[in-house]
Amino acid sequence: MTTRRRFLANLGMMAGSGPVLCALQALGIGGYAHAQEWRGLPVGLGQGKHVAVLGAGISGLVAAHELEQAGFTVTVLEARGRVGGRAWALRDGTKVDMVGEAQQTVAFDAGNYINAGPARIPSIHHDFLAYARKFGVPMEVEVNSSRSAYLVGADGDRVRMRTAINDTRGRISELLAKAVNQGALDQTLSSADKERLMPFLIKYGDLNKDGRFLGSERSGFIAPPGAVNDMMQKPAPLELSRLLGNEQLGMSLFEDFPYMQATMFEPVGGMDRVHMAIAKALKVPPVLGAEVVRLRQSPDSVRLAYKYGSGGEMRNLTADYVISTIPFSVLRQIDTDFPRSTKAQIASVPYDASNKVAFEAPRFWEQDDIYGGLSFVGPPTALIWYPSTGLHSKRGVILGCYNSGKVAQAFQALTLEDQIAASRAAIEKAHPGNGKALEKAVVVNWSKIPFSLGPWPDWNEKKPELPHDGHIDDPVFRALQVPIGRVYLAGAQLSQTPGWQEGGIHSAWAQIEKLARRAGMSRATEPMQPVVGSAAHRATE
Ligand SMILES: Cc1cc2nc3c(=O)[nH]c(=O)nc-3n(C[C@H](O)[C@H](O)[C@H](O)COP(=O)(O)OP(=O)(O)OC[C@H]3O[C@@H](n4cnc5c(N)ncnc54)[C@H](O)[C@@H]3O)c2cc1C
């Protein structure tokens, strides 16, 4: 999800409107990559062929499901004792193991959970949503933004999102109206546009007829209207210098980013519900606790060795082909007979860092009109994320930190106690007096999570001006799309959206199509099953 993270970082550092414009232009609002059309594989195509799929994250599970539908025999080898990969909901009793850290055991109230990895699905991610629908996983709305949430400046200045958005709009409209009235834009605007612009600015910025901004109901009320004499009072507008002085002001644009726009979804009960449902429907269940440690190829097969179960018993598996969705951060440590140049390419893939720190607490934020959404607090913890589920229940799980990039690298080097303290302090700053209500802290540093060793690759690490999603044009990224003998690398890591599960689906589709072609088994005349995400599938719904 690196585009949005870079987007956030850019906006967070905003000092004027220039960088915002650049960010928006670079994003090409509305210009997200269209999902490829998945036509599915011909029924019966894979008869007599065995594919080993490495990893039971979204990419591996989708690959396994689609290959099975086409008649392949599929064995999924998954190192962890669960499916989902990075899709991981922490519930009561979940053990969090991190390299170099003491084990944490989650102790949330029954029914409470936090998505340690992916937590939201944009409505433009049709293919993830289609699999959720196909496998009967109920989805609910993930409230991704709240106008009641806060932008908290480094000096502790708190501004409600609705005030920040509408007072900034009002102040900028007022400035523009002044410039127009003084004739400063006469060279730029035609007289017809100038005439049309003023009435628009009055509406857009909620200005008075003289072009002055005197505050707006859109920014909230001093006190809401009530009975008889309790009339609504409009707040005084914030000065532009106070707005600009809040380093988080740029984050008021967060929900304009296409991947963050309403309506956002989450699976009811935790992100991994979708993965569990796909796995349950496989003809052959994934082999859990199967850590692949060695891979060797001959001209007609691939031999795998894996450690199985808690005792680490060594087992072997031979398959005709392999789809590996193992993250490159892990694959680089596995003993393979890939060409030296390929190994060097895999080892060279740069990885980002990302951390989440969660607490359980009485829902004090709901007393402050906040039901879901994010408050932005700046470095080192970046944001506070409020739960969209269990509204009005006794306790909820709140994120006190979700950071990425360089800040996250430094953050994960702190002790877990210090990470918790920093996250508690960030919440205390946004919600004074409530830091002490936070209990049952749990820290996830993705760079230290075994079998992930990082949140997502940072393909555009050396091109900070480029967003990641949809803008990856890296020679190694292209080279690794090419099968290595009988081994096909896949996963969100090899898609144009490495930080989104949708990318994992698209990469799986792309690689299994290649595998089918390569096997020389493409039979265009065979009847095609309506496959999830395909036009035929949509037509049958
Ligand atoms: C903090 C965070 C927030 C995110 N937010 C979102 C979000 O809101 N929405 C969204 O859609 N996406 C989000 N993502 C991205 C999303 O999690 C990934 O893009 C997606 O889950 C990747 O799926 P995958 O199948 O490619 O890889 P993975 O899920 O990593 O699956 C790879 C599998 O390989 C297994 N494996 C590793 N080594 C071995 C081995 N030696 N032998 C056998 N198996 C092995 C792993 O255990 C794992 O199950 C987020 C990610 C993170 C970390």
Coordinates of C-alpha atoms and ligand atoms in Angstrom, one line a residue:
M1 CA 0.0 0.0 0.0
T2 CA 2.9 2.1 -0.6
T3 CA 1.3 4.7 -2.8
R4 CA -0.9 5.9 -0.1
R5 CA 1.9 5.8 2.4
R6 CA 4.1 7.9 0.2
F7 CA 1.2 10.1 -0.5
L8 CA 0.7 10.5 3.2
A9 CA 4.3 11.2 3.8
N10 CA 4.3 13.9 1.0
L11 CA 1.2 15.5 2.4
G12 CA 2.4 15.3 5.9
M13 CA 5.5 17.3 5.0
M14 CA 3.4 19.8 3.2
A15 CA 4.5 23.4 3.6
G16 CA 2.4 25.0 0.9
S17 CA 0.0 24.1 -1.8
G18 CA 2.6 23.3 -4.4
P19 CA 3.5 19.8 -3.0
V20 CA -0.2 18.9 -2.7
L21 CA -0.8 19.8 -6.3
C22 CA 2.2 17.7 -7.4
A23 CA 1.0 14.8 -5.3
L24 CA -2.5 15.0 -6.8
Q25 CA -1.1 15.3 -10.3
A26 CA 1.2 12.4 -9.8
L27 CA -1.7 10.3 -8.5
G28 CA -3.8 11.3 -11.5
I29 CA -7.0 11.3 -9.3
G30 CA -9.4 8.8 -10.7
G31 CA -6.5 7.3 -12.7
Y32 CA -6.0 4.0 -10.7
A33 CA -5.1 1.0 -12.8
H34 CA -8.0 -0.9 -14.0
A35 CA -8.2 -4.5 -12.9
Q36 CA -7.3 -6.9 -15.6
E37 CA -10.1 -9.1 -17.0
W38 CA -9.7 -12.6 -15.7
R39 CA -11.1 -15.1 -18.2
G40 CA -10.3 -18.2 -16.1
L41 CA -8.6 -21.4 -17.2
P42 CA -10.4 -23.9 -19.4
V43 CA -12.1 -26.7 -17.4
G44 CA -10.0 -29.9 -17.3
L45 CA -6.9 -28.1 -18.5
G46 CA -4.7 -29.3 -15.6
Q47 CA -5.7 -33.0 -15.6
G48 CA -2.7 -35.1 -14.6
K49 CA -0.5 -32.1 -13.6
H50 CA 0.6 -31.3 -10.1
V51 CA 1.3 -27.7 -8.9
A52 CA 2.9 -26.9 -5.6
V53 CA 1.7 -23.5 -4.3
L54 CA 4.0 -22.0 -1.7
G55 CA 2.2 -19.7 0.7
A56 CA -1.4 -19.5 1.8
G57 CA -1.9 -15.7 1.6
I58 CA -4.4 -14.3 -0.7
S59 CA -2.2 -14.8 -3.8
G60 CA -1.4 -18.5 -3.0
L61 CA -5.0 -19.3 -2.1
V62 CA -6.4 -17.7 -5.2
A63 CA -3.9 -19.5 -7.4
A64 CA -4.7 -22.8 -5.7
H65 CA -8.4 -22.3 -6.1
E66 CA -8.3 -21.3 -9.8
L67 CA -5.8 -24.1 -10.6
E68 CA -8.0 -26.7 -8.8
Q69 CA -11.0 -25.4 -10.8
A70 CA -9.1 -26.1 -14.0
G71 CA -8.3 -29.7 -12.9
F72 CA -4.8 -29.4 -11.6
T73 CA -3.8 -31.3 -8.5
V74 CA -2.6 -28.6 -6.1
T75 CA -0.6 -28.9 -2.9
V76 CA -0.4 -25.7 -0.9
L77 CA 2.6 -25.6 1.5
E78 CA 2.2 -22.9 4.2
A79 CA 4.9 -22.2 6.8
R80 CA 2.6 -20.8 9.4
G81 CA 0.1 -22.7 11.4
R82 CA -2.7 -20.6 9.8
V83 CA -3.8 -19.3 6.4
G84 CA -3.9 -15.6 5.5
G85 CA -0.3 -14.6 5.4
R86 CA -0.1 -10.9 6.1
A87 CA -3.9 -10.9 6.5
W88 CA -3.8 -11.6 10.2
A89 CA -6.4 -10.7 12.8
L90 CA -5.1 -10.6 16.4
R91 CA -7.7 -12.0 18.7
D92 CA -7.8 -13.1 22.4
G93 CA -5.0 -15.7 22.8
T94 CA -3.1 -14.9 19.5
K95 CA 0.6 -15.3 20.0
V96 CA 2.7 -12.6 18.4
D97 CA 6.3 -13.8 17.7
M98 CA 8.8 -11.3 16.4
V99 CA 12.5 -11.9 15.7
G100 CA 14.5 -10.7 18.6
E101 CA 11.5 -9.8 20.8
A102 CA 9.7 -11.6 23.7
Q103 CA 6.5 -13.3 22.7
Q104 CA 3.3 -11.3 23.2
T105 CA 0.0 -12.9 23.9
V106 CA -3.1 -10.9 22.9
A107 CA -5.6 -10.6 25.7
F108 CA -8.5 -8.7 24.2
D109 CA -12.1 -9.2 25.4
A110 CA -13.9 -12.0 23.5
G111 CA -15.1 -10.7 20.1
N112 CA -12.5 -7.9 19.9
Y113 CA -9.7 -8.0 17.4
I114 CA -7.3 -5.9 15.4
N115 CA -6.2 -6.4 11.8
A116 CA -2.4 -6.4 12.2
G117 CA -1.9 -6.3 8.4
P118 CA -4.6 -5.4 5.8
A119 CA -7.6 -3.7 7.4
R120 CA -9.6 -2.1 4.6
I121 CA -10.8 -2.9 1.2
P122 CA -11.7 -0.1 -1.2
S123 CA -14.8 -0.5 -3.3
I124 CA -12.6 -0.3 -6.4
H125 CA -11.0 -3.6 -5.4
H126 CA -13.7 -5.6 -7.3
D127 CA -11.8 -8.8 -7.4
F128 CA -11.1 -9.2 -3.7
L129 CA -14.7 -8.3 -3.1
A130 CA -15.8 -10.8 -5.7
Y131 CA -14.0 -13.6 -3.9
A132 CA -15.5 -12.6 -0.6
R133 CA -18.9 -12.7 -2.2
K134 CA -18.2 -16.0 -4.0
F135 CA -17.2 -17.7 -0.7
G136 CA -20.0 -16.2 1.3
V137 CA -17.9 -14.0 3.6
P138 CA -20.0 -11.1 5.0
M139 CA -18.5 -7.7 4.6
E140 CA -19.3 -4.5 6.6
V141 CA -18.4 -0.9 6.1
E142 CA -15.0 0.2 7.3
V143 CA -15.4 3.8 8.3
N144 CA -12.2 5.2 6.9
S145 CA -12.6 8.9 7.7
S146 CA -14.5 10.9 10.2
R147 CA -15.0 14.6 10.1
S148 CA -15.0 14.5 13.9
A149 CA -11.4 13.1 14.1
Y150 CA -8.5 15.4 14.7
L151 CA -5.4 16.8 13.0
V152 CA -2.9 17.2 15.9
G153 CA 0.1 19.5 15.3
A154 CA 3.5 19.0 16.7
D155 CA 2.8 21.7 19.3
G156 CA -0.4 19.8 20.4
D157 CA -2.8 22.1 18.5
R158 CA -5.9 19.9 17.8
V159 CA -8.2 20.8 14.9
R160 CA -11.3 18.8 14.0
M161 CA -11.2 17.4 10.5
R162 CA -14.4 19.3 9.5
T163 CA -12.9 22.6 10.8
A164 CA -9.6 22.1 9.0
I165 CA -11.3 21.2 5.7
N166 CA -13.9 24.0 5.7
D167 CA -11.9 26.8 7.3
T168 CA -9.0 26.1 4.9
R169 CA -11.4 26.2 2.0
G170 CA -13.0 29.4 3.3
R171 CA -9.7 31.1 3.9
I172 CA -8.3 30.2 0.4
S173 CA -11.5 31.2 -1.3
E174 CA -11.3 34.5 0.5
L175 CA -7.8 35.1 -0.7
L176 CA -8.7 34.2 -4.2
A177 CA -11.8 36.5 -4.1
K178 CA -9.5 39.3 -2.9
A179 CA -7.1 38.7 -5.8
V180 CA -9.9 38.6 -8.3
N181 CA -11.5 41.8 -6.9
Q182 CA -8.1 43.6 -7.0
G183 CA -7.7 42.6 -10.7
A184 CA -4.7 40.5 -9.9
L185 CA -5.9 37.7 -12.1
D186 CA -7.2 39.8 -15.0
Q187 CA -4.4 38.5 -17.3
T188 CA -5.4 34.9 -16.4
L189 CA -9.2 34.9 -16.3
S190 CA -11.5 35.9 -19.1
S191 CA -14.1 38.5 -17.9
A192 CA -16.8 35.8 -18.3
D193 CA -14.9 33.4 -16.1
K194 CA -14.2 36.2 -13.6
E195 CA -17.9 36.9 -13.4
R196 CA -18.7 33.2 -12.8
L197 CA -15.9 32.6 -10.4
M198 CA -17.0 35.1 -7.7
P199 CA -20.5 33.5 -7.1
F200 CA -18.8 30.1 -7.1
L201 CA -16.2 31.1 -4.5
I202 CA -19.0 32.5 -2.3
K203 CA -20.6 29.0 -2.3
Y204 CA -17.4 27.0 -2.3
G205 CA -15.8 28.9 0.6
D206 CA -19.1 29.9 2.3
L207 CA -18.1 33.6 2.0
N208 CA -20.3 36.6 2.5
K209 CA -21.4 38.7 -0.4
D210 CA -18.3 40.9 0.0
G211 CA -16.1 37.9 -0.4
R212 CA -15.1 37.7 3.3
F213 CA -15.0 34.4 5.3
L214 CA -16.6 34.9 8.6
G215 CA -16.9 31.2 9.6
S216 CA -19.0 28.4 8.3
E217 CA -21.6 26.0 9.8
R218 CA -19.8 23.3 7.8
S219 CA -16.9 23.6 10.3
G220 CA -19.2 22.6 13.1
F221 CA -21.1 24.3 15.9
I222 CA -20.1 26.0 19.0
A223 CA -23.2 24.3 20.5
P224 CA -25.7 22.3 18.5
P225 CA -29.2 23.7 18.1
G226 CA -31.6 22.6 20.8
A227 CA -35.0 23.5 22.3
V228 CA -36.8 26.8 22.0
N229 CA -34.0 29.4 22.5
D230 CA -31.0 27.1 22.0
M231 CA -30.1 28.5 18.6
M232 CA -27.2 27.2 16.6
Q233 CA -24.0 29.2 16.9
K234 CA -21.4 29.3 14.2
P235 CA -17.8 29.1 15.3
A236 CA -15.3 31.9 14.6
P237 CA -13.1 30.9 11.7
L238 CA -9.5 29.8 12.4
E239 CA -6.8 32.1 11.1
L240 CA -5.0 30.8 8.1
S241 CA -1.7 30.9 9.9
R242 CA -3.0 28.5 12.6
L243 CA -4.2 26.2 9.9
L244 CA -1.0 26.2 8.0
G245 CA 0.9 25.9 11.3
N246 CA -0.6 22.4 11.8
E247 CA 1.8 20.0 10.0
Q248 CA -1.1 17.5 9.6
L249 CA -3.2 19.9 7.5
G250 CA -2.3 18.1 4.3
M251 CA -3.8 14.9 5.7
S252 CA -7.3 16.5 5.4
L253 CA -7.0 15.4 1.8
F254 CA -6.5 11.7 2.8
E255 CA -10.0 10.6 1.9
D256 CA -9.7 12.2 -1.6
F257 CA -7.2 9.5 -2.5
P258 CA -9.1 6.9 -4.6
Y259 CA -8.0 3.9 -2.5
M260 CA -9.3 5.6 0.6
Q261 CA -12.6 6.8 -0.6
A262 CA -15.9 5.7 0.8
T263 CA -17.3 3.1 0.6
M264 CA -14.5 1.1 2.2
F265 CA -15.1 -2.5 3.4
E266 CA -13.8 -5.0 6.0
P267 CA -14.8 -8.6 6.4
V268 CA -17.0 -9.1 9.5
G269 CA -14.8 -10.6 12.3
G270 CA -11.4 -10.0 10.8
M271 CA -9.6 -9.8 7.5
D272 CA -8.5 -13.4 7.5
R273 CA -12.1 -14.6 7.3
V274 CA -11.9 -14.4 3.5
H275 CA -8.7 -16.5 3.4
M276 CA -10.2 -19.0 5.7
A277 CA -13.2 -19.4 3.5
I278 CA -11.2 -19.9 0.3
A279 CA -8.9 -22.4 2.1
K280 CA -12.0 -24.3 3.4
A281 CA -13.3 -24.7 -0.2
L282 CA -10.1 -26.1 -1.6
K283 CA -10.3 -29.8 -2.6
V284 CA -7.0 -30.5 -0.8
P285 CA -6.6 -28.4 2.3
P286 CA -3.3 -26.4 2.7
V287 CA -0.5 -28.2 4.5
L288 CA 0.0 -25.9 7.5
G289 CA 3.3 -25.7 9.4
A290 CA 5.2 -26.6 6.2
E291 CA 8.2 -24.4 5.9
V292 CA 9.9 -24.8 2.5
V293 CA 13.6 -24.8 3.0
R294 CA 15.0 -26.1 -0.3
L295 CA 14.0 -26.1 -3.9
R296 CA 15.7 -28.0 -6.8
Q297 CA 14.7 -28.3 -10.4
S298 CA 15.2 -30.9 -13.1
P299 CA 14.0 -30.6 -16.7
D300 CA 10.6 -32.1 -15.8
S301 CA 9.9 -31.5 -12.2
V302 CA 10.6 -29.4 -9.1
R303 CA 11.6 -31.0 -5.8
L304 CA 10.9 -29.3 -2.5
A305 CA 12.0 -30.0 1.0
Y306 CA 10.0 -28.6 3.8
K307 CA 10.2 -28.7 7.6
Y308 CA 6.9 -29.9 8.9
G309 CA 5.2 -29.3 12.3
S310 CA 6.6 -28.2 15.6
G311 CA 9.2 -31.1 15.6
G312 CA 10.6 -29.8 12.3
E313 CA 10.4 -33.2 10.6
M314 CA 11.9 -33.0 7.1
R315 CA 9.5 -33.9 4.2
N316 CA 9.8 -33.8 0.4
L317 CA 7.4 -33.0 -2.3
T318 CA 7.8 -33.3 -6.1
A319 CA 5.6 -31.3 -8.4
D320 CA 5.4 -30.5 -12.1
Y321 CA 5.3 -26.7 -11.4
V322 CA 5.6 -24.3 -8.5
I323 CA 3.9 -21.1 -7.8
S324 CA 5.8 -19.3 -5.1
T325 CA 4.2 -16.4 -3.3
I326 CA 6.8 -16.4 -0.6
P327 CA 7.8 -12.8 0.1
F328 CA 11.2 -11.9 -1.5
S329 CA 12.4 -10.8 2.0
V330 CA 12.1 -14.5 3.0
L331 CA 12.7 -16.2 -0.4
R332 CA 16.2 -14.7 -0.5
Q333 CA 17.1 -16.8 2.6
I334 CA 15.9 -20.1 1.1
D335 CA 18.2 -22.7 -0.5
T336 CA 17.3 -22.8 -4.2
D337 CA 19.1 -23.6 -7.4
F338 CA 18.0 -20.5 -9.1
P339 CA 20.6 -18.9 -11.4
R340 CA 23.0 -16.6 -9.4
S341 CA 21.7 -13.6 -11.2
T342 CA 18.1 -14.4 -10.2
K343 CA 19.2 -14.9 -6.6
A344 CA 20.9 -11.5 -6.7
Q345 CA 17.7 -9.9 -8.1
I346 CA 15.6 -11.4 -5.4
A347 CA 18.1 -10.3 -2.7
S348 CA 18.1 -6.7 -4.1
V349 CA 14.3 -6.1 -3.7
P350 CA 14.0 -3.2 -1.3
Y351 CA 11.6 -3.5 1.6
D352 CA 9.6 -0.9 3.5
A353 CA 9.0 -1.0 7.3
S354 CA 5.6 -0.7 9.0
N355 CA 4.4 -0.9 12.5
K356 CA 1.0 -1.1 14.3
V357 CA 0.5 -0.6 18.0
A358 CA -3.0 -1.5 19.4
F359 CA -4.7 -1.1 22.7
E360 CA -8.1 -2.1 24.1
A361 CA -10.0 0.6 26.0
P362 CA -13.4 1.8 27.0
R363 CA -14.7 3.7 23.9
F364 CA -13.8 7.3 25.1
W365 CA -13.5 8.4 21.5
E366 CA -17.2 7.8 20.9
Q367 CA -17.9 10.3 23.7
D368 CA -16.1 12.7 21.4
D369 CA -18.4 11.9 18.4
I370 CA -15.8 9.7 16.7
Y371 CA -17.1 6.5 15.3
G372 CA -14.3 5.0 13.1
G373 CA -11.9 7.0 10.9
L374 CA -8.5 8.3 11.6
S375 CA -6.8 11.2 13.5
F376 CA -3.5 12.3 12.2
V377 CA -0.8 13.0 14.7
G378 CA 2.4 13.1 12.8
P379 CA 5.7 11.3 13.5
P380 CA 6.6 9.0 15.0
T381 CA 3.3 7.2 15.3
A382 CA 1.5 8.9 12.4
L383 CA -2.1 8.2 13.2
I384 CA -4.8 6.9 15.5
W385 CA -7.3 4.5 13.9
Y386 CA -10.7 4.1 15.6
P387 CA -12.7 0.8 15.2
S388 CA -15.7 0.7 12.8
T389 CA -17.1 -2.3 14.5
G390 CA -18.9 -2.8 17.9
L391 CA -20.1 0.8 18.0
H392 CA -21.5 1.6 21.4
S393 CA -20.2 -1.6 22.9
K394 CA -18.3 -1.4 26.1
R395 CA -14.7 -1.6 24.9
G396 CA -13.0 -1.4 21.5
V397 CA -9.5 -1.8 20.0
I398 CA -7.8 1.4 18.9
L399 CA -4.6 1.8 17.0
G400 CA -2.2 4.2 18.6
C401 CA 0.4 3.8 15.8
Y402 CA 0.4 2.9 12.2
N403 CA 3.5 4.2 10.5
S404 CA 5.7 3.2 7.6
G405 CA 8.9 4.4 5.8
K406 CA 12.0 5.9 7.5
V407 CA 10.0 6.9 10.6
A408 CA 8.9 3.3 11.0
Q409 CA 12.4 2.0 10.6
A410 CA 13.6 4.1 13.5
F411 CA 10.4 3.3 15.5
Q412 CA 10.8 -0.5 15.3
A413 CA 14.4 -0.1 16.7
L414 CA 12.8 1.1 20.0
T415 CA 12.0 -1.3 22.8
L416 CA 8.4 -2.6 22.7
E417 CA 7.8 -0.7 25.9
D418 CA 9.0 2.6 24.3
Q419 CA 6.8 1.9 21.2
I420 CA 3.9 1.4 23.5
A421 CA 4.7 4.6 25.5
A422 CA 5.0 6.7 22.3
S423 CA 1.7 5.3 21.0
R424 CA 0.0 6.0 24.4
A425 CA 1.4 9.5 24.4
A426 CA 0.0 10.1 20.8
I427 CA -3.5 9.1 21.9
E428 CA -3.2 11.2 25.1
K429 CA -2.3 14.2 22.9
A430 CA -5.4 13.8 20.8
H431 CA -7.6 12.7 23.7
P432 CA -6.3 14.4 26.8
G433 CA -6.9 12.4 30.0
N434 CA -7.5 9.1 28.2
G435 CA -3.9 7.8 27.8
K436 CA -4.3 5.9 31.1
A437 CA -7.4 4.1 29.9
L438 CA -5.4 2.2 27.3
E439 CA -4.8 -1.4 28.2
K440 CA -3.6 -4.7 26.7
A441 CA -1.1 -3.2 24.3
V442 CA 0.2 -5.3 21.4
V443 CA 3.0 -4.3 19.0
V444 CA 3.5 -5.6 15.5
N445 CA 6.8 -4.6 13.7
W446 CA 6.3 -6.2 10.3
S447 CA 10.1 -6.3 9.5
K448 CA 10.4 -8.7 12.5
I449 CA 7.5 -11.0 11.7
P450 CA 8.7 -14.4 10.6
F451 CA 7.7 -15.5 7.1
S452 CA 6.9 -11.9 6.2
L453 CA 10.1 -9.9 7.2
G454 CA 8.6 -6.7 5.9
P455 CA 5.2 -5.2 5.1
W456 CA 5.7 -4.9 1.3
P457 CA 8.5 -4.2 -1.2
D458 CA 9.4 -0.5 -1.8
W459 CA 10.0 -0.9 -5.5
N460 CA 10.2 2.9 -6.0
E461 CA 12.6 3.5 -3.1
K462 CA 15.0 5.3 -5.4
K463 CA 12.2 7.3 -7.0
P464 CA 10.5 9.1 -4.1
E465 CA 8.7 11.4 -6.5
L466 CA 6.7 8.5 -7.9
P467 CA 3.8 6.9 -6.1
H468 CA 4.1 3.1 -5.9
D469 CA 0.8 1.8 -7.0
G470 CA 0.5 1.7 -10.7
H471 CA 3.9 3.2 -11.3
I472 CA 6.4 0.4 -11.0
D473 CA 8.7 0.1 -13.9
D474 CA 11.8 -1.5 -12.4
P475 CA 14.0 -3.9 -14.4
V476 CA 14.1 -6.4 -11.4
F477 CA 10.3 -6.2 -11.0
R478 CA 10.0 -7.1 -14.7
A479 CA 12.7 -9.8 -14.7
L480 CA 11.1 -11.6 -11.7
Q481 CA 7.8 -12.0 -13.6
V482 CA 9.5 -14.4 -16.0
P483 CA 9.4 -18.0 -14.8
I484 CA 12.6 -19.6 -13.5
G485 CA 12.4 -22.9 -15.1
R486 CA 9.2 -24.5 -13.7
V487 CA 8.9 -22.0 -10.9
Y488 CA 6.6 -19.0 -11.2
L489 CA 7.0 -16.2 -8.7
A490 CA 3.8 -14.4 -7.7
G491 CA 2.2 -12.4 -4.9
A492 CA 1.2 -8.8 -4.4
Q493 CA 4.9 -8.1 -4.4
L494 CA 4.9 -8.6 -8.2
S495 CA 1.8 -6.5 -8.9
Q496 CA 1.4 -2.8 -9.6
T497 CA -0.3 -2.7 -6.1
P498 CA 2.2 -4.4 -3.8
G499 CA 0.6 -3.0 -0.7
W500 CA -2.9 -4.3 -1.6
Q501 CA -4.4 -7.7 -1.5
E502 CA -6.0 -7.0 -4.9
G503 CA -2.5 -7.0 -6.3
G504 CA -1.9 -10.5 -4.9
I505 CA -5.0 -11.7 -6.8
H506 CA -3.9 -10.1 -10.1
S507 CA -0.4 -11.5 -9.8
A508 CA -1.8 -15.0 -9.1
W509 CA -4.0 -14.7 -12.2
A510 CA -1.1 -13.5 -14.4
Q511 CA 1.2 -16.3 -13.4
I512 CA -1.2 -19.2 -13.5
E513 CA -2.2 -18.1 -17.0
K514 CA 1.4 -18.2 -18.0
L515 CA 1.8 -21.6 -16.4
A516 CA -1.2 -22.9 -18.4
R517 CA 0.2 -21.5 -21.6
R518 CA 3.6 -22.9 -20.9
A519 CA 2.3 -26.3 -20.2
G520 CA 1.0 -26.1 -23.8
M521 CA -2.5 -27.0 -22.6
S522 CA -4.4 -23.9 -23.7
R523 CA -7.6 -25.3 -25.4
A524 CA -9.6 -22.3 -26.5
T525 CA -12.4 -24.6 -27.6
E526 CA -13.0 -26.0 -24.1
P527 CA -16.0 -24.7 -22.3
M528 CA -15.0 -21.9 -19.9
Q529 CA -16.3 -21.8 -16.4
P530 CA -17.6 -18.4 -15.2
V531 CA -14.8 -17.4 -13.0
V532 CA -15.0 -14.9 -10.2
G533 CA -14.2 -11.4 -11.5
S534 CA -14.8 -12.3 -15.1
A535 CA -17.5 -10.7 -17.3
A536 CA -19.2 -14.1 -17.5
H537 CA -19.2 -14.3 -13.7
R538 CA -20.6 -10.8 -13.3
A539 CA -23.3 -11.7 -15.9
T540 CA -24.3 -14.8 -13.9
E541 CA -24.7 -12.9 -10.6
Ligands
LIG1 C1 0.6 -3.3 7.9 C2 -0.1 -3.6 6.6 C3 -1.2 -3.0 6.2 C4 -1.8 -3.4 5.0 N1 -3.0 -2.8 4.7 C5 -3.7 -3.3 3.6 C6 -5.1 -3.0 3.4 O1 -5.7 -2.2 4.2 N2 -5.8 -3.6 2.4 C7 -5.2 -4.5 1.5 O2 -5.8 -5.0 0.6 N3 -3.8 -4.8 1.7 C8 -3.1 -4.3 2.7 N4 -1.8 -4.7 3.0 C9 -1.1 -5.5 2.0 C10 -1.5 -6.9 2.0 O3 -1.4 -7.5 3.3 C11 -0.7 -7.7 1.0 O4 -0.6 -7.1 -0.2 C12 -1.2 -9.1 0.8 O5 -1.7 -9.7 2.0 C13 -0.1 -10.0 0.2 O6 -0.6 -11.3 -0.1 P1 0.4 -12.4 -0.7 O7 -0.4 -13.6 -0.8 O8 1.1 -11.8 -1.9 O9 1.5 -12.5 0.4 P2 1.4 -13.1 2.0 O10 0.1 -12.7 2.6 O11 2.6 -12.5 2.6 O12 1.5 -14.6 1.8 C14 2.7 -15.3 1.6 C15 2.7 -16.6 2.4 O13 3.9 -17.3 2.2 C16 4.2 -18.0 3.4 N5 5.6 -18.3 3.5 C17 6.6 -17.6 3.8 N6 7.8 -18.3 3.8 C18 7.4 -19.6 3.5 C19 8.1 -20.8 3.4 N7 9.4 -20.8 3.5 N8 7.4 -21.9 3.1 C20 6.1 -21.9 3.0 N9 5.3 -20.8 3.1 C21 6.0 -19.6 3.4 C22 3.8 -16.9 4.5 O14 3.6 -17.5 5.8 C23 2.5 -16.4 3.9 O15 1.4 -17.0 4.4 C24 -1.2 -4.4 4.2 C25 0.0 -5.0 4.6 C26 0.5 -4.7 5.8 C27 1.7 -5.4 6.3

